[in-house]
Amino acid sequence: MAARLNVNIDHVATVRQARRAPEPSLVAAAMICEQAGADGITVHLRGDRRHIQDADLAALRGSVTTYLNVEMSVSEEMMGIALGVRPDAVSLVPENPNEVTTEGGLDVRANSDAVAAAIKRLGDGGVFASIFIDPDAGQIAAARDAGAQQVELCTALYAEATLGARAVHGEGAARAAAELQRLREAAALASQIGLKVAAGHGLTYRNVGAVARVAGIEEFNIGHNIIARAVLVGLDSAVREMREAIRRGAR
Ligand code: PXP
């Protein structure tokens, strides 16, 4: 069976926050994703609130009817917010204030007490807990020991290796194949020890197929590439509609 797709709509909020305007509406975006077959909606509430805002979580909680997954760091502030909103799932991610996007998985081995405490609080509040980790046996075991129900395997290194001409021949192709093998082994190990397995980061229309064939991966979280494509496939209608609005006004 094909894995579920949660669409990450952070970058709809990036466009909105560029003007601090009401549009584009995150709730409207979530509804369109659900109507198009998304199995869930993912958003990342960052400490710096560069895209998703606290009020978005409440609005999405009230309108998403599929599955709401909120990515956040393991901070006291974020745990309080998670327990207030009660999304269907929380995905714990590392966060560095200067990063452009999440840089690799959470080091669960180095932060085991904090991660275990966060997962306990989420579990007591009835929230499913996933941890975003690199496809590494030590991190998978640490995630299980911390009480996680799911691991999301970071596909960033695989995705990077698939970019551009390097991906077709030589070093890039070899690296992509090696990263896929790491993902296969990690997914098998995580499933074997009773964890559900998700994957994401940097996946595109071109590179997702090979990861979709990895046994055990049940869920994808994909954002940037979908929103990037939406801007392009939607631009034609958007310009036509504005031309028409001007024409109608001039009549
Ligand atoms: N999974 C996690 C844990 C992430 O932090 C992100 C990026 O917010 C994604 C998936 C989606 O990555 P992308 O936007 O590259 O598809």
PDB file of C-alpha atoms and ligand atoms in Angstrom:
ATOM      1  CA  MET A   1       0.000   0.000   0.000  1.00  0.00           C
ATOM      2  CA  ALA A   2       1.260   3.482  -0.803  1.00  0.00           C
ATOM      3  CA  ALA A   3       2.478   5.597   2.102  1.00  0.00           C
ATOM      4  CA  ARG A   4       0.281   8.411   3.418  1.00  0.00           C
ATOM      5  CA  LEU A   5       1.112  11.984   2.384  1.00  0.00           C
ATOM      6  CA  ASN A   6       1.045  14.841   4.875  1.00  0.00           C
ATOM      7  CA  VAL A   7       1.468  18.135   3.059  1.00  0.00           C
ATOM      8  CA  ASN A   8       3.644  20.635   4.910  1.00  0.00           C
ATOM      9  CA  ILE A   9       2.103  24.077   4.318  1.00  0.00           C
ATOM     10  CA  ASP A  10       4.734  26.187   6.127  1.00  0.00           C
ATOM     11  CA  HIS A  11       5.611  28.063   2.965  1.00  0.00           C
ATOM     12  CA  VAL A  12       2.046  29.196   2.370  1.00  0.00           C
ATOM     13  CA  ALA A  13       2.592  31.026   5.669  1.00  0.00           C
ATOM     14  CA  THR A  14       6.004  32.233   4.444  1.00  0.00           C
ATOM     15  CA  VAL A  15       4.253  34.106   1.601  1.00  0.00           C
ATOM     16  CA  ARG A  16       1.629  35.509   3.992  1.00  0.00           C
ATOM     17  CA  GLN A  17       4.245  36.633   6.533  1.00  0.00           C
ATOM     18  CA  ALA A  18       6.233  38.436   3.820  1.00  0.00           C
ATOM     19  CA  ARG A  19       3.431  41.059   4.003  1.00  0.00           C
ATOM     20  CA  ARG A  20       1.885  40.242   7.399  1.00  0.00           C
ATOM     21  CA  ALA A  21      -1.315  40.007   5.320  1.00  0.00           C
ATOM     22  CA  PRO A  22      -4.342  37.749   5.839  1.00  0.00           C
ATOM     23  CA  GLU A  23      -3.681  35.986   2.518  1.00  0.00           C
ATOM     24  CA  PRO A  24      -2.928  33.329   1.495  1.00  0.00           C
ATOM     25  CA  SER A  25      -5.149  31.678   4.095  1.00  0.00           C
ATOM     26  CA  LEU A  26      -3.566  28.661   5.734  1.00  0.00           C
ATOM     27  CA  VAL A  27      -6.950  27.115   6.442  1.00  0.00           C
ATOM     28  CA  ALA A  28      -7.977  27.482   2.777  1.00  0.00           C
ATOM     29  CA  ALA A  29      -4.664  25.901   1.744  1.00  0.00           C
ATOM     30  CA  ALA A  30      -5.221  22.998   4.129  1.00  0.00           C
ATOM     31  CA  MET A  31      -8.735  22.436   2.758  1.00  0.00           C
ATOM     32  CA  ILE A  32      -7.448  22.337  -0.830  1.00  0.00           C
ATOM     33  CA  CYS A  33      -4.724  19.843   0.150  1.00  0.00           C
ATOM     34  CA  GLU A  34      -7.275  17.613   1.855  1.00  0.00           C
ATOM     35  CA  GLN A  35      -9.667  17.798  -1.090  1.00  0.00           C
ATOM     36  CA  ALA A  36      -6.791  16.857  -3.404  1.00  0.00           C
ATOM     37  CA  GLY A  37      -6.133  13.687  -1.428  1.00  0.00           C
ATOM     38  CA  ALA A  38      -3.606  14.665   1.262  1.00  0.00           C
ATOM     39  CA  ASP A  39      -3.826  12.316   4.226  1.00  0.00           C
ATOM     40  CA  GLY A  40      -2.762  15.023   6.634  1.00  0.00           C
ATOM     41  CA  ILE A  41      -1.425  18.537   7.123  1.00  0.00           C
ATOM     42  CA  THR A  42       1.961  19.274   8.673  1.00  0.00           C
ATOM     43  CA  VAL A  43       3.197  22.607  10.020  1.00  0.00           C
ATOM     44  CA  HIS A  44       6.347  23.575  11.892  1.00  0.00           C
ATOM     45  CA  LEU A  45       5.957  26.088  14.708  1.00  0.00           C
ATOM     46  CA  ARG A  46       9.437  27.576  14.951  1.00  0.00           C
ATOM     47  CA  GLY A  47      10.787  29.496  17.935  1.00  0.00           C
ATOM     48  CA  ASP A  48      11.251  32.591  15.740  1.00  0.00           C
ATOM     49  CA  ARG A  49       7.710  32.275  14.241  1.00  0.00           C
ATOM     50  CA  ARG A  50       9.107  32.996  10.790  1.00  0.00           C
ATOM     51  CA  HIS A  51       6.152  31.333   9.068  1.00  0.00           C
ATOM     52  CA  ILE A  52       3.561  29.487  11.169  1.00  0.00           C
ATOM     53  CA  GLN A  53       2.005  31.551  14.005  1.00  0.00           C
ATOM     54  CA  ASP A  54       0.410  30.315  17.237  1.00  0.00           C
ATOM     55  CA  ALA A  55      -3.050  31.370  16.000  1.00  0.00           C
ATOM     56  CA  ASP A  56      -2.590  29.153  12.909  1.00  0.00           C
ATOM     57  CA  LEU A  57      -2.422  26.071  15.085  1.00  0.00           C
ATOM     58  CA  ALA A  58      -5.776  26.830  16.695  1.00  0.00           C
ATOM     59  CA  ALA A  59      -7.348  27.605  13.305  1.00  0.00           C
ATOM     60  CA  LEU A  60      -5.984  24.409  11.762  1.00  0.00           C
ATOM     61  CA  ARG A  61      -6.999  22.328  14.776  1.00  0.00           C
ATOM     62  CA  GLY A  62     -10.532  23.563  14.231  1.00  0.00           C
ATOM     63  CA  SER A  63     -10.615  22.877  10.498  1.00  0.00           C
ATOM     64  CA  VAL A  64      -8.299  20.009   9.527  1.00  0.00           C
ATOM     65  CA  THR A  65     -10.407  16.863   9.363  1.00  0.00           C
ATOM     66  CA  THR A  66      -7.695  14.418   8.248  1.00  0.00           C
ATOM     67  CA  TYR A  67      -4.617  14.494  10.501  1.00  0.00           C
ATOM     68  CA  LEU A  68      -2.736  17.436  11.973  1.00  0.00           C
ATOM     69  CA  ASN A  69       0.979  16.944  12.592  1.00  0.00           C
ATOM     70  CA  VAL A  70       2.927  19.759  14.266  1.00  0.00           C
ATOM     71  CA  GLU A  71       6.714  19.824  14.127  1.00  0.00           C
ATOM     72  CA  MET A  72       8.377  21.540  17.057  1.00  0.00           C
ATOM     73  CA  SER A  73      11.460  21.557  19.246  1.00  0.00           C
ATOM     74  CA  VAL A  74      11.610  19.925  22.681  1.00  0.00           C
ATOM     75  CA  SER A  75      11.301  23.211  24.613  1.00  0.00           C
ATOM     76  CA  GLU A  76       9.099  23.973  27.596  1.00  0.00           C
ATOM     77  CA  GLU A  77       7.313  26.639  25.531  1.00  0.00           C
ATOM     78  CA  MET A  78       6.549  24.199  22.689  1.00  0.00           C
ATOM     79  CA  MET A  79       5.332  21.428  24.998  1.00  0.00           C
ATOM     80  CA  GLY A  80       2.886  23.882  26.594  1.00  0.00           C
ATOM     81  CA  ILE A  81       1.581  24.863  23.155  1.00  0.00           C
ATOM     82  CA  ALA A  82       1.284  21.224  22.019  1.00  0.00           C
ATOM     83  CA  LEU A  83      -0.742  20.270  25.071  1.00  0.00           C
ATOM     84  CA  GLY A  84      -3.008  23.288  24.557  1.00  0.00           C
ATOM     85  CA  VAL A  85      -3.651  22.595  20.853  1.00  0.00           C
ATOM     86  CA  ARG A  86      -3.544  18.777  20.964  1.00  0.00           C
ATOM     87  CA  PRO A  87      -2.694  18.014  17.367  1.00  0.00           C
ATOM     88  CA  ASP A  88      -2.982  14.386  16.268  1.00  0.00           C
ATOM     89  CA  ALA A  89       0.800  14.120  16.269  1.00  0.00           C
ATOM     90  CA  VAL A  90       3.840  16.081  17.326  1.00  0.00           C
ATOM     91  CA  SER A  91       7.120  15.539  15.496  1.00  0.00           C
ATOM     92  CA  LEU A  92      10.091  16.544  17.593  1.00  0.00           C
ATOM     93  CA  VAL A  93      12.780  18.277  15.539  1.00  0.00           C
ATOM     94  CA  PRO A  94      16.075  19.993  16.339  1.00  0.00           C
ATOM     95  CA  GLU A  95      16.072  23.764  15.936  1.00  0.00           C
ATOM     96  CA  ASN A  96      18.911  26.152  15.360  1.00  0.00           C
ATOM     97  CA  PRO A  97      17.797  29.814  15.177  1.00  0.00           C
ATOM     98  CA  ASN A  98      20.054  30.623  12.195  1.00  0.00           C
ATOM     99  CA  GLU A  99      19.187  27.643  10.018  1.00  0.00           C
ATOM    100  CA  VAL A 100      17.357  28.127   6.712  1.00  0.00           C
ATOM    101  CA  THR A 101      15.520  24.838   7.282  1.00  0.00           C
ATOM    102  CA  THR A 102      15.841  21.918   9.697  1.00  0.00           C
ATOM    103  CA  GLU A 103      19.407  20.643   9.434  1.00  0.00           C
ATOM    104  CA  GLY A 104      19.294  16.886   9.902  1.00  0.00           C
ATOM    105  CA  GLY A 105      17.704  14.808  12.604  1.00  0.00           C
ATOM    106  CA  LEU A 106      17.413  15.329  16.338  1.00  0.00           C
ATOM    107  CA  ASP A 107      20.315  13.860  18.316  1.00  0.00           C
ATOM    108  CA  VAL A 108      18.177  11.721  20.613  1.00  0.00           C
ATOM    109  CA  ARG A 109      21.205   9.966  22.135  1.00  0.00           C
ATOM    110  CA  ALA A 110      22.667  13.269  23.331  1.00  0.00           C
ATOM    111  CA  ASN A 111      19.311  14.630  24.588  1.00  0.00           C
ATOM    112  CA  SER A 112      17.653  11.452  25.810  1.00  0.00           C
ATOM    113  CA  ASP A 113      16.315  12.783  29.138  1.00  0.00           C
ATOM    114  CA  ALA A 114      14.727  15.896  27.615  1.00  0.00           C
ATOM    115  CA  VAL A 115      13.242  13.912  24.721  1.00  0.00           C
ATOM    116  CA  ALA A 116      11.853  11.192  27.007  1.00  0.00           C
ATOM    117  CA  ALA A 117      10.304  13.808  29.315  1.00  0.00           C
ATOM    118  CA  ALA A 118       8.679  15.592  26.339  1.00  0.00           C
ATOM    119  CA  ILE A 119       7.280  12.330  24.956  1.00  0.00           C
ATOM    120  CA  LYS A 120       5.886  11.377  28.369  1.00  0.00           C
ATOM    121  CA  ARG A 121       4.057  14.722  28.584  1.00  0.00           C
ATOM    122  CA  LEU A 122       2.725  14.375  25.036  1.00  0.00           C
ATOM    123  CA  GLY A 123       1.575  10.810  25.728  1.00  0.00           C
ATOM    124  CA  ASP A 124      -0.182  11.866  28.946  1.00  0.00           C
ATOM    125  CA  GLY A 125      -1.984  14.487  26.846  1.00  0.00           C
ATOM    126  CA  GLY A 126      -3.028  11.890  24.255  1.00  0.00           C
ATOM    127  CA  VAL A 127      -0.690  13.201  21.535  1.00  0.00           C
ATOM    128  CA  PHE A 128       1.141  10.724  19.269  1.00  0.00           C
ATOM    129  CA  ALA A 129       4.905  11.357  19.341  1.00  0.00           C
ATOM    130  CA  SER A 130       7.276  11.073  16.407  1.00  0.00           C
ATOM    131  CA  ILE A 131      10.961  12.033  16.335  1.00  0.00           C
ATOM    132  CA  PHE A 132      12.786  13.314  13.258  1.00  0.00           C
ATOM    133  CA  ILE A 133      16.123  11.470  13.168  1.00  0.00           C
ATOM    134  CA  ASP A 134      18.909  10.593  10.777  1.00  0.00           C
ATOM    135  CA  PRO A 135      18.666   7.025   9.434  1.00  0.00           C
ATOM    136  CA  ASP A 136      21.053   5.672  12.064  1.00  0.00           C
ATOM    137  CA  ALA A 137      20.713   2.523  14.203  1.00  0.00           C
ATOM    138  CA  GLY A 138      21.856   4.261  17.411  1.00  0.00           C
ATOM    139  CA  GLN A 139      19.310   7.059  17.003  1.00  0.00           C
ATOM    140  CA  ILE A 140      16.521   4.572  16.258  1.00  0.00           C
ATOM    141  CA  ALA A 141      17.260   2.621  19.450  1.00  0.00           C
ATOM    142  CA  ALA A 142      17.449   5.876  21.433  1.00  0.00           C
ATOM    143  CA  ALA A 143      14.087   6.993  19.990  1.00  0.00           C
ATOM    144  CA  ARG A 144      12.487   3.706  21.035  1.00  0.00           C
ATOM    145  CA  ASP A 145      14.058   3.969  24.527  1.00  0.00           C
ATOM    146  CA  ALA A 146      12.730   7.540  24.834  1.00  0.00           C
ATOM    147  CA  GLY A 147       9.197   6.213  24.236  1.00  0.00           C
ATOM    148  CA  ALA A 148       8.587   7.474  20.691  1.00  0.00           C
ATOM    149  CA  GLN A 149       5.795   5.811  18.721  1.00  0.00           C
ATOM    150  CA  GLN A 150       7.256   6.791  15.364  1.00  0.00           C
ATOM    151  CA  VAL A 151      10.497   7.916  13.795  1.00  0.00           C
ATOM    152  CA  GLU A 152      10.620  10.171  10.763  1.00  0.00           C
ATOM    153  CA  LEU A 153      13.757   9.364   8.796  1.00  0.00           C
ATOM    154  CA  CYS A 154      15.568  12.417   7.448  1.00  0.00           C
ATOM    155  CA  THR A 155      15.917  12.109   3.668  1.00  0.00           C
ATOM    156  CA  ALA A 156      17.971  15.306   3.273  1.00  0.00           C
ATOM    157  CA  LEU A 157      21.257  13.604   2.303  1.00  0.00           C
ATOM    158  CA  TYR A 158      19.472  11.348  -0.204  1.00  0.00           C
ATOM    159  CA  ALA A 159      17.620  14.351  -1.646  1.00  0.00           C
ATOM    160  CA  GLU A 160      20.806  16.406  -1.974  1.00  0.00           C
ATOM    161  CA  ALA A 161      22.489  13.595  -3.870  1.00  0.00           C
ATOM    162  CA  THR A 162      19.633  13.531  -6.387  1.00  0.00           C
ATOM    163  CA  LEU A 163      19.979  17.198  -7.372  1.00  0.00           C
ATOM    164  CA  GLY A 164      21.317  18.240 -10.760  1.00  0.00           C
ATOM    165  CA  ALA A 165      23.593  16.440 -13.199  1.00  0.00           C
ATOM    166  CA  ARG A 166      25.658  14.823 -10.445  1.00  0.00           C
ATOM    167  CA  ALA A 167      22.651  12.656  -9.707  1.00  0.00           C
ATOM    168  CA  VAL A 168      22.654  10.954 -13.100  1.00  0.00           C
ATOM    169  CA  HIS A 169      26.245   9.777 -13.294  1.00  0.00           C
ATOM    170  CA  GLY A 170      29.069   8.986 -10.954  1.00  0.00           C
ATOM    171  CA  GLU A 171      29.429  10.307  -7.468  1.00  0.00           C
ATOM    172  CA  GLY A 172      25.896  11.712  -7.009  1.00  0.00           C
ATOM    173  CA  ALA A 173      24.218   8.514  -8.188  1.00  0.00           C
ATOM    174  CA  ALA A 174      26.461   6.410  -5.940  1.00  0.00           C
ATOM    175  CA  ARG A 175      25.701   8.650  -2.965  1.00  0.00           C
ATOM    176  CA  ALA A 176      21.955   8.546  -3.634  1.00  0.00           C
ATOM    177  CA  ALA A 177      22.100   4.736  -3.836  1.00  0.00           C
ATOM    178  CA  ALA A 178      24.082   4.566  -0.572  1.00  0.00           C
ATOM    179  CA  GLU A 179      21.629   6.906   1.182  1.00  0.00           C
ATOM    180  CA  LEU A 180      18.689   4.846  -0.079  1.00  0.00           C
ATOM    181  CA  GLN A 181      20.327   1.744   1.365  1.00  0.00           C
ATOM    182  CA  ARG A 182      20.711   3.549   4.740  1.00  0.00           C
ATOM    183  CA  LEU A 183      17.011   4.440   4.591  1.00  0.00           C
ATOM    184  CA  ARG A 184      16.082   0.811   3.789  1.00  0.00           C
ATOM    185  CA  GLU A 185      18.137  -0.517   6.697  1.00  0.00           C
ATOM    186  CA  ALA A 186      16.835   2.137   9.099  1.00  0.00           C
ATOM    187  CA  ALA A 187      13.201   1.550   8.099  1.00  0.00           C
ATOM    188  CA  ALA A 188      13.622  -2.213   8.548  1.00  0.00           C
ATOM    189  CA  LEU A 189      15.244  -1.829  11.967  1.00  0.00           C
ATOM    190  CA  ALA A 190      12.680   0.691  13.215  1.00  0.00           C
ATOM    191  CA  SER A 191       9.771  -1.512  12.064  1.00  0.00           C
ATOM    192  CA  GLN A 192      11.378  -4.556  13.660  1.00  0.00           C
ATOM    193  CA  ILE A 193      11.513  -2.873  17.073  1.00  0.00           C
ATOM    194  CA  GLY A 194       7.897  -1.737  16.851  1.00  0.00           C
ATOM    195  CA  LEU A 195       8.222   1.857  15.661  1.00  0.00           C
ATOM    196  CA  LYS A 196       6.093   3.344  12.908  1.00  0.00           C
ATOM    197  CA  VAL A 197       8.207   4.871  10.152  1.00  0.00           C
ATOM    198  CA  ALA A 198       7.797   8.165   8.314  1.00  0.00           C
ATOM    199  CA  ALA A 199      10.236  10.000   6.049  1.00  0.00           C
ATOM    200  CA  GLY A 200      10.782  13.477   4.719  1.00  0.00           C
ATOM    201  CA  HIS A 201      12.910  16.489   3.904  1.00  0.00           C
ATOM    202  CA  GLY A 202      13.915  17.650   0.461  1.00  0.00           C
ATOM    203  CA  LEU A 203      11.685  15.162  -1.354  1.00  0.00           C
ATOM    204  CA  THR A 204      10.574  16.164  -4.827  1.00  0.00           C
ATOM    205  CA  TYR A 205       8.350  14.912  -7.649  1.00  0.00           C
ATOM    206  CA  ARG A 206      11.504  13.443  -9.209  1.00  0.00           C
ATOM    207  CA  ASN A 207      13.163  11.760  -6.240  1.00  0.00           C
ATOM    208  CA  VAL A 208      10.228  10.521  -4.114  1.00  0.00           C
ATOM    209  CA  GLY A 209       9.586   7.348  -6.157  1.00  0.00           C
ATOM    210  CA  ALA A 210      12.641   5.445  -4.953  1.00  0.00           C
ATOM    211  CA  VAL A 211      11.873   6.273  -1.309  1.00  0.00           C
ATOM    212  CA  ALA A 212       8.229   5.251  -1.826  1.00  0.00           C
ATOM    213  CA  ARG A 213       9.551   1.750  -2.666  1.00  0.00           C
ATOM    214  CA  VAL A 214      11.396   1.450   0.678  1.00  0.00           C
ATOM    215  CA  ALA A 215       9.574  -1.207   2.719  1.00  0.00           C
ATOM    216  CA  GLY A 216       8.151  -0.025   6.026  1.00  0.00           C
ATOM    217  CA  ILE A 217       7.779   3.702   5.275  1.00  0.00           C
ATOM    218  CA  GLU A 218       4.141   4.496   6.004  1.00  0.00           C
ATOM    219  CA  GLU A 219       4.078   8.296   5.858  1.00  0.00           C
ATOM    220  CA  PHE A 220       5.716  11.154   3.985  1.00  0.00           C
ATOM    221  CA  ASN A 221       5.931  14.786   5.074  1.00  0.00           C
ATOM    222  CA  ILE A 222       6.568  16.899   1.986  1.00  0.00           C
ATOM    223  CA  GLY A 223       6.374  20.671   1.754  1.00  0.00           C
ATOM    224  CA  HIS A 224       8.658  22.945  -0.201  1.00  0.00           C
ATOM    225  CA  ASN A 225       8.535  21.161  -3.541  1.00  0.00           C
ATOM    226  CA  ILE A 226       4.724  20.956  -3.534  1.00  0.00           C
ATOM    227  CA  ILE A 227       4.303  24.649  -2.666  1.00  0.00           C
ATOM    228  CA  ALA A 228       6.978  25.606  -5.230  1.00  0.00           C
ATOM    229  CA  ARG A 229       5.062  23.710  -7.923  1.00  0.00           C
ATOM    230  CA  ALA A 230       1.750  25.188  -6.775  1.00  0.00           C
ATOM    231  CA  VAL A 231       3.132  28.706  -7.333  1.00  0.00           C
ATOM    232  CA  LEU A 232       4.001  27.812 -10.921  1.00  0.00           C
ATOM    233  CA  VAL A 233       0.920  25.796 -11.883  1.00  0.00           C
ATOM    234  CA  GLY A 234      -1.338  28.380 -10.239  1.00  0.00           C
ATOM    235  CA  LEU A 235       0.332  31.472 -11.714  1.00  0.00           C
ATOM    236  CA  ASP A 236      -1.401  31.273 -15.085  1.00  0.00           C
ATOM    237  CA  SER A 237      -4.907  31.389 -13.514  1.00  0.00           C
ATOM    238  CA  ALA A 238      -3.876  34.048 -11.009  1.00  0.00           C
ATOM    239  CA  VAL A 239      -2.692  36.448 -13.755  1.00  0.00           C
ATOM    240  CA  ARG A 240      -5.778  35.774 -15.909  1.00  0.00           C
ATOM    241  CA  GLU A 241      -8.058  36.485 -12.937  1.00  0.00           C
ATOM    242  CA  MET A 242      -6.305  39.804 -12.162  1.00  0.00           C
ATOM    243  CA  ARG A 243      -6.451  40.858 -15.856  1.00  0.00           C
ATOM    244  CA  GLU A 244     -10.169  40.092 -15.797  1.00  0.00           C
ATOM    245  CA  ALA A 245     -10.702  42.053 -12.564  1.00  0.00           C
ATOM    246  CA  ILE A 246      -9.013  45.101 -14.135  1.00  0.00           C
ATOM    247  CA  ARG A 247     -11.026  44.736 -17.367  1.00  0.00           C
ATOM    248  CA  ARG A 248     -14.291  44.416 -15.446  1.00  0.00           C
ATOM    249  CA  GLY A 249     -13.429  47.525 -13.402  1.00  0.00           C
ATOM    250  CA  ALA A 250     -12.644  49.551 -16.531  1.00  0.00           C
ATOM    251  CA  ARG A 251     -15.979  48.744 -18.218  1.00  0.00           C
TER     252      ARG A 251
HETATM  253  N1  PXP B   1       9.952  16.681   7.864  1.00  0.00           N
HETATM  254  C1  PXP B   1      10.519  17.520   8.754  1.00  0.00           C
HETATM  255  C2  PXP B   1      10.793  16.999  10.122  1.00  0.00           C
HETATM  256  C3  PXP B   1      10.828  18.846   8.422  1.00  0.00           C
HETATM  257  O1  PXP B   1      11.391  19.657   9.349  1.00  0.00           O
HETATM  258  C4  PXP B   1      10.506  19.304   7.127  1.00  0.00           C
HETATM  259  C5  PXP B   1      10.768  20.742   6.769  1.00  0.00           C
HETATM  260  O2  PXP B   1       9.984  21.583   7.561  1.00  0.00           O
HETATM  261  C6  PXP B   1       9.899  18.415   6.232  1.00  0.00           C
HETATM  262  C7  PXP B   1       9.651  17.103   6.609  1.00  0.00           C
HETATM  263  C8  PXP B   1       9.498  18.823   4.849  1.00  0.00           C
HETATM  264  O3  PXP B   1      10.636  19.135   4.104  1.00  0.00           O
HETATM  265  P1  PXP B   1      10.471  19.798   2.667  1.00  0.00           P
HETATM  266  O4  PXP B   1       9.834  21.147   2.874  1.00  0.00           O
HETATM  267  O5  PXP B   1      11.872  19.870   2.171  1.00  0.00           O
HETATM  268  O6  PXP B   1       9.589  18.893   1.869  1.00  0.00           O
END
